[in-house]
Coordinates of C-alpha atoms in Angstrom, one line a residue:
X1 CA 23.1 9.6 22.1
X2 CA 20.8 11.8 24.5
X3 CA 17.9 10.1 25.9
X4 CA 16.0 13.1 24.6
X5 CA 16.9 12.8 21.1
X6 CA 13.7 12.0 19.2
X7 CA 13.0 10.1 16.1
X8 CA 11.9 13.5 14.8
X9 CA 15.2 15.1 15.8
X10 CA 17.0 12.4 14.1
X11 CA 14.8 12.6 10.9
X12 CA 15.4 16.4 10.6
X13 CA 19.2 15.9 10.7
X14 CA 19.3 13.5 7.8
X15 CA 20.5 14.5 4.6
X16 CA 18.0 12.7 2.8
X17 CA 14.4 13.1 4.4
X18 CA 12.2 11.1 2.1
X19 CA 8.6 12.4 3.1
X20 CA 6.8 14.6 0.9
X21 CA 8.3 17.7 -1.1
X22 CA 10.5 19.2 1.7
X23 CA 10.0 21.1 4.9
X24 CA 7.2 23.5 4.9
X25 CA 8.8 27.3 5.3
X26 CA 8.2 30.5 4.0
X27 CA 10.1 29.6 0.9
X28 CA 7.2 27.9 -0.3
X29 CA 5.4 31.2 -0.7
X30 CA 8.4 33.1 -1.6
X31 CA 8.7 30.9 -4.8
X32 CA 5.0 31.3 -5.7
X33 CA 5.2 35.1 -5.7
X34 CA 8.3 35.4 -7.6
X35 CA 6.5 35.6 -10.9
X36 CA 4.2 38.5 -9.7
X37 CA 4.4 42.2 -10.2
X38 CA 4.2 43.8 -6.8
X39 CA 1.3 46.2 -8.2
X40 CA -0.8 43.1 -9.2
X41 CA -4.4 43.7 -7.5
X42 CA -5.2 41.6 -4.5
X43 CA -8.5 39.6 -4.2
X44 CA -11.2 41.4 -1.9
X45 CA -13.5 39.3 -0.1
X46 CA -13.9 36.6 -2.7
X47 CA -13.9 38.8 -5.7
X48 CA -11.3 39.9 -8.1
X49 CA -9.3 38.1 -11.1
X50 CA -6.8 36.5 -8.9
X51 CA -9.4 34.5 -7.1
X52 CA -12.0 34.2 -9.6
X53 CA -9.7 33.1 -12.7
X54 CA -8.4 30.3 -10.2
X55 CA -11.9 29.3 -9.3
X56 CA -12.6 29.1 -13.0
X57 CA -9.7 26.9 -13.7
X58 CA -10.3 24.4 -11.1
X59 CA -14.0 24.2 -12.2
X60 CA -12.7 23.1 -15.6
X61 CA -10.2 21.0 -14.2
X62 CA -12.8 19.2 -11.9
X63 CA -15.4 19.2 -14.6
X64 CA -17.9 21.1 -12.7
X65 CA -20.0 24.0 -13.5
X66 CA -18.5 26.3 -10.9
X67 CA -15.7 26.3 -8.0
X68 CA -15.1 28.5 -4.8
X69 CA -12.0 28.7 -2.9
X70 CA -12.4 28.1 0.9
X71 CA -9.6 28.5 3.6
X72 CA -9.8 25.0 4.8
X73 CA -11.3 21.6 3.8
X74 CA -13.0 21.3 7.1
X75 CA -14.9 24.4 6.5
X76 CA -15.7 23.1 2.8
X77 CA -17.0 19.8 3.8
X78 CA -19.4 20.7 6.5
X79 CA -20.8 23.2 4.2
X80 CA -21.3 20.8 1.6
X81 CA -23.1 18.2 3.7
X82 CA -25.3 21.1 5.1
X83 CA -26.5 22.5 1.9
X84 CA -27.3 18.6 0.9
X85 CA -29.0 18.0 4.2
X86 CA -31.1 21.2 4.0
X87 CA -32.1 20.4 0.3
X88 CA -33.8 17.0 1.6
X89 CA -34.7 18.4 5.1
X90 CA -33.1 15.3 6.5
X91 CA -29.9 15.8 8.9
X92 CA -28.3 12.7 8.1
X93 CA -25.2 11.7 6.1
X94 CA -23.2 8.6 5.7
X95 CA -19.4 7.9 5.7
X96 CA -16.6 5.8 6.8
X97 CA -15.9 5.5 10.4
X98 CA -12.5 6.7 10.0
X99 CA -13.6 9.9 7.9
X100 CA -11.7 13.0 8.5
X101 CA -15.2 14.6 9.9
X102 CA -15.7 11.9 12.4
X103 CA -12.3 11.7 14.0
X104 CA -10.3 14.8 13.4
X105 CA -12.6 17.7 13.5
X106 CA -14.1 17.8 17.2
X107 CA -17.5 16.7 16.2
X108 CA -17.9 20.2 14.2
X109 CA -20.5 18.6 11.9
X110 CA -22.7 17.4 14.7
X111 CA -22.2 20.6 17.1
X112 CA -22.4 23.2 14.5
X113 CA -25.0 21.7 11.9
X114 CA -26.8 19.2 14.1
X115 CA -26.1 16.5 11.3
X116 CA -26.1 12.9 12.4
X117 CA -23.6 10.6 10.8
X118 CA -24.1 7.0 9.7
X119 CA -21.2 5.2 9.7
X120 CA -20.5 2.7 6.8
X121 CA -18.3 -0.4 6.4
X122 CA -15.6 -1.8 8.7
X123 CA -12.7 0.2 9.9
X124 CA -10.2 -2.0 8.1
X125 CA -11.7 -1.4 4.1
X126 CA -13.2 0.9 2.3
X127 CA -16.8 1.4 1.7
X128 CA -18.3 -0.9 -0.9
X129 CA -21.5 -1.2 -3.1
X130 CA -22.9 -3.7 -0.8
X131 CA -22.6 -1.4 2.1
X132 CA -24.4 1.2 0.6
X133 CA -27.4 -1.0 -1.0
X134 CA -27.7 -2.5 2.8
X135 CA -28.1 0.6 4.4
X136 CA -31.2 1.0 6.2
X137 CA -31.1 4.5 7.2
X138 CA -32.5 7.2 5.0
X139 CA -29.7 9.8 4.2
X140 CA -29.4 13.1 2.4
X141 CA -25.8 12.5 1.3
X142 CA -23.1 9.9 1.0
X143 CA -19.4 11.0 1.2
X144 CA -16.7 8.8 -0.2
X145 CA -13.2 9.5 0.6
X146 CA -10.7 8.7 -2.4
X147 CA -8.1 7.6 -1.0
X148 CA -9.2 6.2 2.3
X149 CA -6.1 7.9 4.3
X150 CA -6.4 6.1 7.7
X151 CA -6.1 2.7 6.2
X152 CA -3.3 3.4 4.2
X153 CA -4.8 5.2 0.9
X154 CA -6.9 2.1 0.1
X155 CA -9.3 2.8 -3.0
X156 CA -12.6 0.8 -3.9
X157 CA -12.7 -0.6 -7.4
X158 CA -13.8 2.2 -10.0
X159 CA -16.5 -0.2 -11.1
X160 CA -17.7 -0.1 -7.5
X161 CA -17.8 3.8 -7.8
X162 CA -19.9 3.8 -10.9
X163 CA -22.4 1.6 -9.3
X164 CA -22.4 3.5 -6.1
X165 CA -23.1 6.8 -8.0
X166 CA -25.9 5.3 -10.1
X167 CA -27.6 3.8 -6.8
X168 CA -27.6 7.2 -5.3
X169 CA -28.9 8.7 -8.3
X170 CA -31.7 6.4 -8.4
X171 CA -32.4 6.9 -4.7
X172 CA -32.1 10.9 -4.5
X173 CA -28.9 10.6 -2.4
X174 CA -26.4 13.0 -3.2
X175 CA -22.9 12.0 -3.5
X176 CA -19.9 14.0 -2.0
X177 CA -16.2 13.4 -2.8
X178 CA -13.5 14.2 -0.2
X179 CA -10.8 14.3 -2.8
X180 CA -8.3 15.9 -0.6
X181 CA -5.9 13.5 -2.3
X182 CA -7.7 13.3 -5.8
X183 CA -4.8 14.2 -8.0
X184 CA -2.6 11.3 -6.6
X185 CA -5.1 8.7 -7.5
X186 CA -5.5 9.5 -11.0
X187 CA -2.4 7.6 -12.3
X188 CA -4.1 4.4 -10.6
X189 CA -7.6 4.7 -11.8
X190 CA -6.2 6.0 -15.4
X191 CA -8.8 8.7 -15.4
X192 CA -9.0 12.5 -15.5
X193 CA -10.3 14.4 -12.5
X194 CA -13.1 15.4 -14.5
X195 CA -14.2 11.7 -15.3
X196 CA -13.8 10.9 -11.5
X197 CA -15.7 14.1 -10.3
X198 CA -18.6 13.5 -12.8
X199 CA -19.9 10.5 -10.6
X200 CA -20.3 13.0 -7.5
X201 CA -22.8 15.9 -7.1
X202 CA -19.9 17.8 -5.0
X203 CA -16.3 17.6 -4.8
X204 CA -13.7 18.8 -2.3
X205 CA -9.9 19.0 -3.0
X206 CA -6.8 20.1 -1.3
X207 CA -4.6 22.8 -2.3
X208 CA -1.6 21.8 -0.2
X209 CA -1.8 18.0 0.5
X210 CA 0.1 16.1 -2.4
X211 CA 0.9 19.6 -4.3
X212 CA 2.7 21.6 -1.4
X213 CA 0.8 24.8 -1.6
X214 CA 0.5 27.1 1.6
X215 CA -3.0 26.1 2.5
X216 CA -6.6 26.1 1.2
X217 CA -9.3 23.9 -0.7
X218 CA -11.7 24.0 -3.5
X219 CA -15.2 23.0 -3.3
X220 CA -17.0 22.5 -6.7
X221 CA -20.3 21.5 -8.1
X222 CA -23.3 23.2 -10.0
X223 CA -24.1 26.8 -9.9
X224 CA -26.9 26.8 -7.3
X225 CA -24.7 24.6 -5.1
X226 CA -21.5 26.6 -5.4
X227 CA -23.7 29.9 -4.9
X228 CA -25.2 28.4 -1.6
X229 CA -21.8 27.4 -0.6
X230 CA -20.6 31.0 -1.0
X231 CA -23.4 32.3 1.5
X232 CA -22.2 29.6 4.0
X233 CA -18.7 30.4 3.6
X234 CA -19.5 34.1 4.7
X235 CA -21.6 32.7 7.6
X236 CA -18.4 30.8 8.7
X237 CA -15.9 33.6 8.4
X238 CA -14.2 32.0 5.4
X239 CA -14.5 35.3 3.3
X240 CA -11.2 37.1 4.5
X241 CA -10.2 40.1 2.9
X242 CA -7.6 38.7 1.0
X243 CA -6.7 35.0 0.0
X244 CA -4.2 35.5 -2.7
X245 CA -1.2 34.1 -0.6
X246 CA -2.9 30.6 -0.9
X247 CA -4.3 31.2 -4.3
X248 CA -0.7 31.9 -6.0
X249 CA 0.9 29.2 -4.2
X250 CA -1.8 26.7 -5.2
X251 CA -1.8 27.9 -8.8
X252 CA 1.9 27.5 -9.0
X253 CA 2.5 24.0 -7.3
X254 CA -0.7 22.7 -9.2
X255 CA 1.4 23.4 -12.5
X256 CA 4.5 21.9 -11.0
X257 CA 3.4 18.9 -9.7
X258 CA 0.1 17.6 -11.4
X259 CA 2.5 16.2 -14.2
X260 CA 4.5 14.4 -11.7
X261 CA 1.7 12.4 -10.0
X262 CA 2.4 9.1 -12.0
X263 CA 6.1 9.4 -11.0
X264 CA 5.1 9.7 -7.4
X265 CA 2.8 6.6 -7.7
X266 CA 5.5 4.5 -9.3
X267 CA 8.0 5.5 -7.1
X268 CA 5.7 4.8 -4.0
X269 CA 5.3 1.0 -5.5
X270 CA 9.1 0.8 -5.5
X271 CA 9.6 2.1 -2.1
X272 CA 6.8 -0.3 -0.8
X273 CA 8.7 -3.3 -2.3
X274 CA 11.6 -2.4 -0.5
X275 CA 9.6 -2.5 2.9
X276 CA 8.0 -5.6 1.9
X277 CA 11.1 -7.6 1.7
X278 CA 12.0 -6.6 5.3
X279 CA 11.4 -9.0 8.3
X280 CA 8.5 -7.9 10.6
X281 CA 7.3 -5.1 8.3
X282 CA 4.6 -5.0 5.7
X283 CA 3.0 -2.1 3.8
X284 CA -0.8 -1.5 3.3
X285 CA -1.9 -2.0 0.9
X286 CA 0.9 -4.2 -0.1
X287 CA 1.0 -2.6 -3.5
X288 CA 0.0 1.2 -3.2
X289 CA -2.6 2.6 -5.3
X290 CA -1.4 6.0 -5.1
X291 CA 1.8 7.8 -3.8
X292 CA 0.8 7.3 -0.1
X293 CA 0.7 4.0 2.0
X294 CA 1.1 2.7 5.9
X295 CA 4.0 0.7 6.9
X296 CA 3.4 -1.6 9.8
X297 CA 5.8 -3.3 12.0
X298 CA 5.6 -6.4 14.2
X299 CA 7.4 -4.9 17.1
X300 CA 6.8 -2.2 20.1
X301 CA 6.7 1.5 18.9
X302 CA 9.8 2.3 21.2
X303 CA 12.0 -0.7 19.5
X304 CA 10.9 0.7 16.0
X305 CA 12.0 4.0 16.7
X306 CA 15.1 3.0 18.1
X307 CA 15.9 1.0 14.8
X308 CA 15.0 3.9 12.7
X309 CA 17.4 6.3 14.3
X310 CA 20.2 4.0 14.3
X311 CA 19.7 3.6 10.6
X312 CA 19.3 7.6 10.2
X313 CA 22.5 8.1 11.9
X314 CA 24.7 5.4 10.0
X315 CA 22.7 6.3 6.4
X316 CA 21.9 9.9 6.5
X317 CA 18.4 8.7 5.1
X318 CA 15.2 9.7 7.0
X319 CA 12.2 7.4 6.3
X320 CA 9.6 8.9 8.8
X321 CA 9.4 11.4 11.8
X322 CA 6.4 9.8 13.5
X323 CA 5.8 6.3 14.6
X324 CA 2.3 5.4 15.9
X325 CA 1.5 2.4 18.4
X326 CA -1.4 0.1 17.2
X327 CA -0.8 -2.0 20.4
X328 CA 1.8 -2.8 22.9
X329 CA 3.7 -5.1 20.4
X330 CA 2.9 -3.3 17.1
X331 CA 3.1 0.2 15.4
X332 CA 3.0 1.8 12.1
X333 CA 3.7 4.9 10.2
X334 CA 2.6 6.9 7.0
X335 CA 4.6 7.2 4.0
X336 CA 3.8 9.8 1.4
X337 CA 6.0 10.5 -1.9
X338 CA 6.6 13.8 -3.2
X339 CA 9.8 15.4 -4.9
X340 CA 12.4 14.6 -2.2
X341 CA 12.4 10.6 -2.9
X342 CA 13.9 11.3 -6.3
X343 CA 16.9 12.7 -4.8
X344 CA 18.1 9.8 -3.2
X345 CA 20.5 7.9 -5.2
X346 CA 19.0 4.1 -5.8
X347 CA 22.1 2.5 -4.5
X348 CA 22.0 4.3 -1.2
X349 CA 18.2 3.4 -1.0
X350 CA 19.1 -0.4 -1.4
X351 CA 21.8 -0.2 1.4
X352 CA 19.3 1.7 3.7
X353 CA 16.9 -1.3 3.3
X354 CA 19.6 -3.8 3.6
X355 CA 20.6 -2.4 6.9
X356 CA 16.8 -1.9 8.0
X357 CA 16.3 -5.4 7.5
X358 CA 19.2 -6.7 9.5
X359 CA 18.5 -4.6 12.5
X360 CA 14.8 -5.7 12.4
X361 CA 16.1 -9.4 12.0
X362 CA 18.4 -8.8 15.3
X363 CA 15.6 -7.3 17.0
X364 CA 13.4 -10.1 16.5
X365 CA 16.1 -12.6 17.8
X366 CA 16.8 -11.0 21.0

């Protein structure tokens, strides 16, 4: 094996790569366009049946009065928080320390909108009711991410969500949902999307995470909120002349995969149980609450990668393409279940984890 042979290379050469729905190729769009007549009218600057019909469908699904398509969730969420801050004339919002806006957007909220974040809760857990009740700063809006991706997709108790929503209403605080992975948590909460979204004043959902569309997002709320968001979308350059490639792919894969979320959730629980039987490996959460979780290893990143590469070469099964160090002696990686998982024969899966466990034990005994 070459010294330059990376974990990603090994993963890409496996017969059964388990992550998500499959490699992102132009086939994703080709399949979505198959059912369309080439003479179908495109959308134009946010208008036209192809986009307006989809927006209405998403508003109904989310239980909101109105919805608007955005090219990205980053754009949609910054705009949502700006609207709520302007409404209260207070440029302060609260969210988790590992919120996407805080760690992945180059401080866009601060640089573009001059909004100051108030960080709630410990990095290792979700925001809880007491965090909100004990907050001393006055804020215009509270953002909750469901599930909290950076800590393995953890979720608060539904009763906490209801209580937080009631408190925010009582205090005049707007509540915004970062629901990038909203579809994936419905089986755990045993609620519809509309039931969960009814707790929030505004909602963002992704059109590629989980369902596998090309790109894009939906922002939903009441008519006045969505009307303002369209103005801000224009200001941000989000009104492309045509957005139909995103719309038609989102529509197709929502239809194909929303009904599979319960399957993905139960498959994630099954896979996590295999990991938790291995020496030096543990999942977070121990029992997943959606189709995603994190795998933590009590060994250095390089050692974990070497073990995974060996397993891939011997079994043809790929578990992950990316391991991240958490310290000199520990590491982790993310698991997200989609269509691919069901393609792996169960007997082969058991053999993979038997081998993985043996290699983990051997490494620990060195």
